[in-house]
mmCIF file of C-alpha atoms in Angstrom:
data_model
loop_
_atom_site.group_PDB
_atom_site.id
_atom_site.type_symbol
_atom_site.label_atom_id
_atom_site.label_comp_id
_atom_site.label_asym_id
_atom_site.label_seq_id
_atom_site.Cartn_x
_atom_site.Cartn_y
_atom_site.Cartn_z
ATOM 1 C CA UNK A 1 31.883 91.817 50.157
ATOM 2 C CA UNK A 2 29.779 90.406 47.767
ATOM 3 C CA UNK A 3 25.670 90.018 48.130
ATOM 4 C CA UNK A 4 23.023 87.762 45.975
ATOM 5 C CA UNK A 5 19.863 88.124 46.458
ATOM 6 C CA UNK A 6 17.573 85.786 45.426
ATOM 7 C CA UNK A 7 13.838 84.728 45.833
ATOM 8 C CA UNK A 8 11.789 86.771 43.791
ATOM 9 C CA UNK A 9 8.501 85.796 42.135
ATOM 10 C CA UNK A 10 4.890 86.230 40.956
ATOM 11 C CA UNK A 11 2.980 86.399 43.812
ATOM 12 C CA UNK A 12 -0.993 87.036 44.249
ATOM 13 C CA UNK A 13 -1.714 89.749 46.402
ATOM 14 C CA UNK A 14 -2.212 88.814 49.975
ATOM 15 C CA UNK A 15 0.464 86.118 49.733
ATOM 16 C CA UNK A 16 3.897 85.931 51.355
ATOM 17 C CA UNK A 17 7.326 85.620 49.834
ATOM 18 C CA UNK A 18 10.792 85.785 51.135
ATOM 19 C CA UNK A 19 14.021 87.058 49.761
ATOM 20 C CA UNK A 20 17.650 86.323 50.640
ATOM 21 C CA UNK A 21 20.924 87.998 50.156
ATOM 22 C CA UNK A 22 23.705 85.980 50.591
ATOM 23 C CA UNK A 23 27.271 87.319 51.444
ATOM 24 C CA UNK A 24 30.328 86.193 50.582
ATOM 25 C CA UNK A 25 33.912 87.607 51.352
ATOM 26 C CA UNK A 26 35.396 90.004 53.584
ATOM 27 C CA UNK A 27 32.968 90.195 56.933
ATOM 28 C CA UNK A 28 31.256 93.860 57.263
ATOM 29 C CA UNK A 29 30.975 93.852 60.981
ATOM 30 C CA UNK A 30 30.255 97.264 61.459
ATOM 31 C CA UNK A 31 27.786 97.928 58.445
ATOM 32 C CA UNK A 32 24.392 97.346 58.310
ATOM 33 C CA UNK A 33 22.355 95.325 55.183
ATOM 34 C CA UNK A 34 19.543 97.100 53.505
ATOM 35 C CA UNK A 35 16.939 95.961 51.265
ATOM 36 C CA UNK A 36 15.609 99.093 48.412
ATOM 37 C CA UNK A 37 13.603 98.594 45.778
ATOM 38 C CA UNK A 38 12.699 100.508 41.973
ATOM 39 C CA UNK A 39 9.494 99.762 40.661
ATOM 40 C CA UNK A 40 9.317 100.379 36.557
ATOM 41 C CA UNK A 41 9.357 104.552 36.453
ATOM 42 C CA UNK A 42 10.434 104.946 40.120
ATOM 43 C CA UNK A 43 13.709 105.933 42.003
ATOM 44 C CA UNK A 44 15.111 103.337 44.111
ATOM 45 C CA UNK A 45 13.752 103.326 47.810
ATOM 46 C CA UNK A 46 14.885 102.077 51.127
ATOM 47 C CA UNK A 47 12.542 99.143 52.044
ATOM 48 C CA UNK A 48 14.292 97.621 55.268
ATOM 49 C CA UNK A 49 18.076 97.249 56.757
ATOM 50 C CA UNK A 50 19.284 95.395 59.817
ATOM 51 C CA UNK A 51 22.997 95.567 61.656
ATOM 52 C CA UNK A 52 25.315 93.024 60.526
ATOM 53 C CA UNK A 53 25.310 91.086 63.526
ATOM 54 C CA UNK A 54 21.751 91.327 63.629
ATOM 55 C CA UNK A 55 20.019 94.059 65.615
ATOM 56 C CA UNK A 56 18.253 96.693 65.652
ATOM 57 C CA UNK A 57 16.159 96.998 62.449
ATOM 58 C CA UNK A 58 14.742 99.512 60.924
ATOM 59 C CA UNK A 59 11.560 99.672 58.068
ATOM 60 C CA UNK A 60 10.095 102.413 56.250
ATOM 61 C CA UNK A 61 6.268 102.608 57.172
ATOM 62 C CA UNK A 62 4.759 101.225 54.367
ATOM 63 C CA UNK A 63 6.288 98.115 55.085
ATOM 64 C CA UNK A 64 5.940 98.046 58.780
ATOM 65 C CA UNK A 65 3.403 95.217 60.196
ATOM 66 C CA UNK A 66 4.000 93.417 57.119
ATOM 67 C CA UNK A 67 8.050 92.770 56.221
ATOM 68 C CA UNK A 68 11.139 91.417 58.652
ATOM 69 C CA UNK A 69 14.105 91.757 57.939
ATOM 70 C CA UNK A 70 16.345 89.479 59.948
ATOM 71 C CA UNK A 71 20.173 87.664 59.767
ATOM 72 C CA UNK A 72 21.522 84.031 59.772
ATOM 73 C CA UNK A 73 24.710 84.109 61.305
ATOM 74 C CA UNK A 74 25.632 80.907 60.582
ATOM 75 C CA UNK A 75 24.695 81.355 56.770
ATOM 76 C CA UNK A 76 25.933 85.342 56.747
ATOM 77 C CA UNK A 77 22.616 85.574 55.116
ATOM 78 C CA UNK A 78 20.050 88.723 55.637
ATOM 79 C CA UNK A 79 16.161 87.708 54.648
ATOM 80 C CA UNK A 80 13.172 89.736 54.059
ATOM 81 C CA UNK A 81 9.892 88.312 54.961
ATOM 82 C CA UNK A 82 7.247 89.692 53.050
ATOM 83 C CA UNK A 83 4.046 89.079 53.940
ATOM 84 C CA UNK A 84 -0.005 90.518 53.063
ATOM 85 C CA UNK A 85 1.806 91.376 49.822
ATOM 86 C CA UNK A 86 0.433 94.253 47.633
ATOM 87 C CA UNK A 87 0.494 94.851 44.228
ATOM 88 C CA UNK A 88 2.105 98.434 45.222
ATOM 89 C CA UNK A 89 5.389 96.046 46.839
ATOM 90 C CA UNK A 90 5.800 94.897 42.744
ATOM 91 C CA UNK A 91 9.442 95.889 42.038
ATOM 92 C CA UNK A 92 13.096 94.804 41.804
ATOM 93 C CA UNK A 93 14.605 94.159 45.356
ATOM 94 C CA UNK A 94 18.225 94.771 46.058
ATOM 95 C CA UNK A 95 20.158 94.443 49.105
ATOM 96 C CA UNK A 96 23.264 96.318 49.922
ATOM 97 C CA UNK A 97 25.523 97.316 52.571
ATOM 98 C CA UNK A 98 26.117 100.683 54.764
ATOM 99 C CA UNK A 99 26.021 102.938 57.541
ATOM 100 C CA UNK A 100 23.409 101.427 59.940
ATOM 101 C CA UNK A 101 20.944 103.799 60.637
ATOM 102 C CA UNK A 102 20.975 105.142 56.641
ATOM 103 C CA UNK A 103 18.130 105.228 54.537
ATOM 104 C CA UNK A 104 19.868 106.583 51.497
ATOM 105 C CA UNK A 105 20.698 104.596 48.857
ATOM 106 C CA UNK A 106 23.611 106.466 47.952
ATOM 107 C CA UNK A 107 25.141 105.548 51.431
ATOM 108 C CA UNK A 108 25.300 102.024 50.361
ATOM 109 C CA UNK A 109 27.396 99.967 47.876
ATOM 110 C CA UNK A 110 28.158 96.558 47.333
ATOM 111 C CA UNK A 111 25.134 96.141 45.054
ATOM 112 C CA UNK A 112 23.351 92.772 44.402
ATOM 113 C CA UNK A 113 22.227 92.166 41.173
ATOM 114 C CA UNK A 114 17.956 92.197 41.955
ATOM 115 C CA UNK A 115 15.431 89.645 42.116
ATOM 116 C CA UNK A 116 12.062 91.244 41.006
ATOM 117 C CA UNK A 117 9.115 90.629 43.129
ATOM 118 C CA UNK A 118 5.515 91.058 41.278
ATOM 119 C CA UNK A 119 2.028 90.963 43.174
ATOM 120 C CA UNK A 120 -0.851 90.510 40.974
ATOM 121 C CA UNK A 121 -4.518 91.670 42.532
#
């Protein structure tokens, strides 16, 4: 499978963007999507991931209250809603694919290429 995420930006903090990633060849029924991210300096962290199909998503707590993460089936497209942005969220977003439940970067493969998200105060 391939993924493309797209719809980064420059952002003021408080404001709301979302992200796609898009998927294109052979179907990963049994895999889950994730969203990381790597701010300038920092490792690459798990932000959100969802089931393929669509269920049962999972966040990492800085994010809860404030991101979805959710699936078009009809477009095999995963989003991230990002909302009450902070200028801590500033970073390059990814998505990828792997082991639902995984929070682990190096569970995952099928690497987009990024679309950077920055959140000015």
């Amino acid at each position: 499978v391939q993924l493309q995420a797209s719809g980064g930006g420059l952002v003021q903090a408080g404001g709301s963007l979302r992200l796609s990633c898009a998927a294109s060849g052979r179907a990963f029924s049994s895999y889950a999507v994730g969203w990381f991210r790597q701010a300038p300096g920092k490792e690459r962290e798990f932000v959100a991931a969802i089931h393929w199909i669509g269920v049962n998503p999972y966040y990492t707590d800085s994010v809860k209250g404030r991101f979805t993460i959710s699936r078009d089936n009809a477009k095999n497209t995963v989003y991230l809603q990002m909302n009450s942005l902070e200028p801590e969220d500033t970073a390059v977003y990814y998505c990828a694919t792997g082991p639902h439940g995984s929070r682990w970067s190096g569970n995952f493969g099928s690497w987009g290429q990024g679309t950077k998200v920055t959140v000015s105060s």
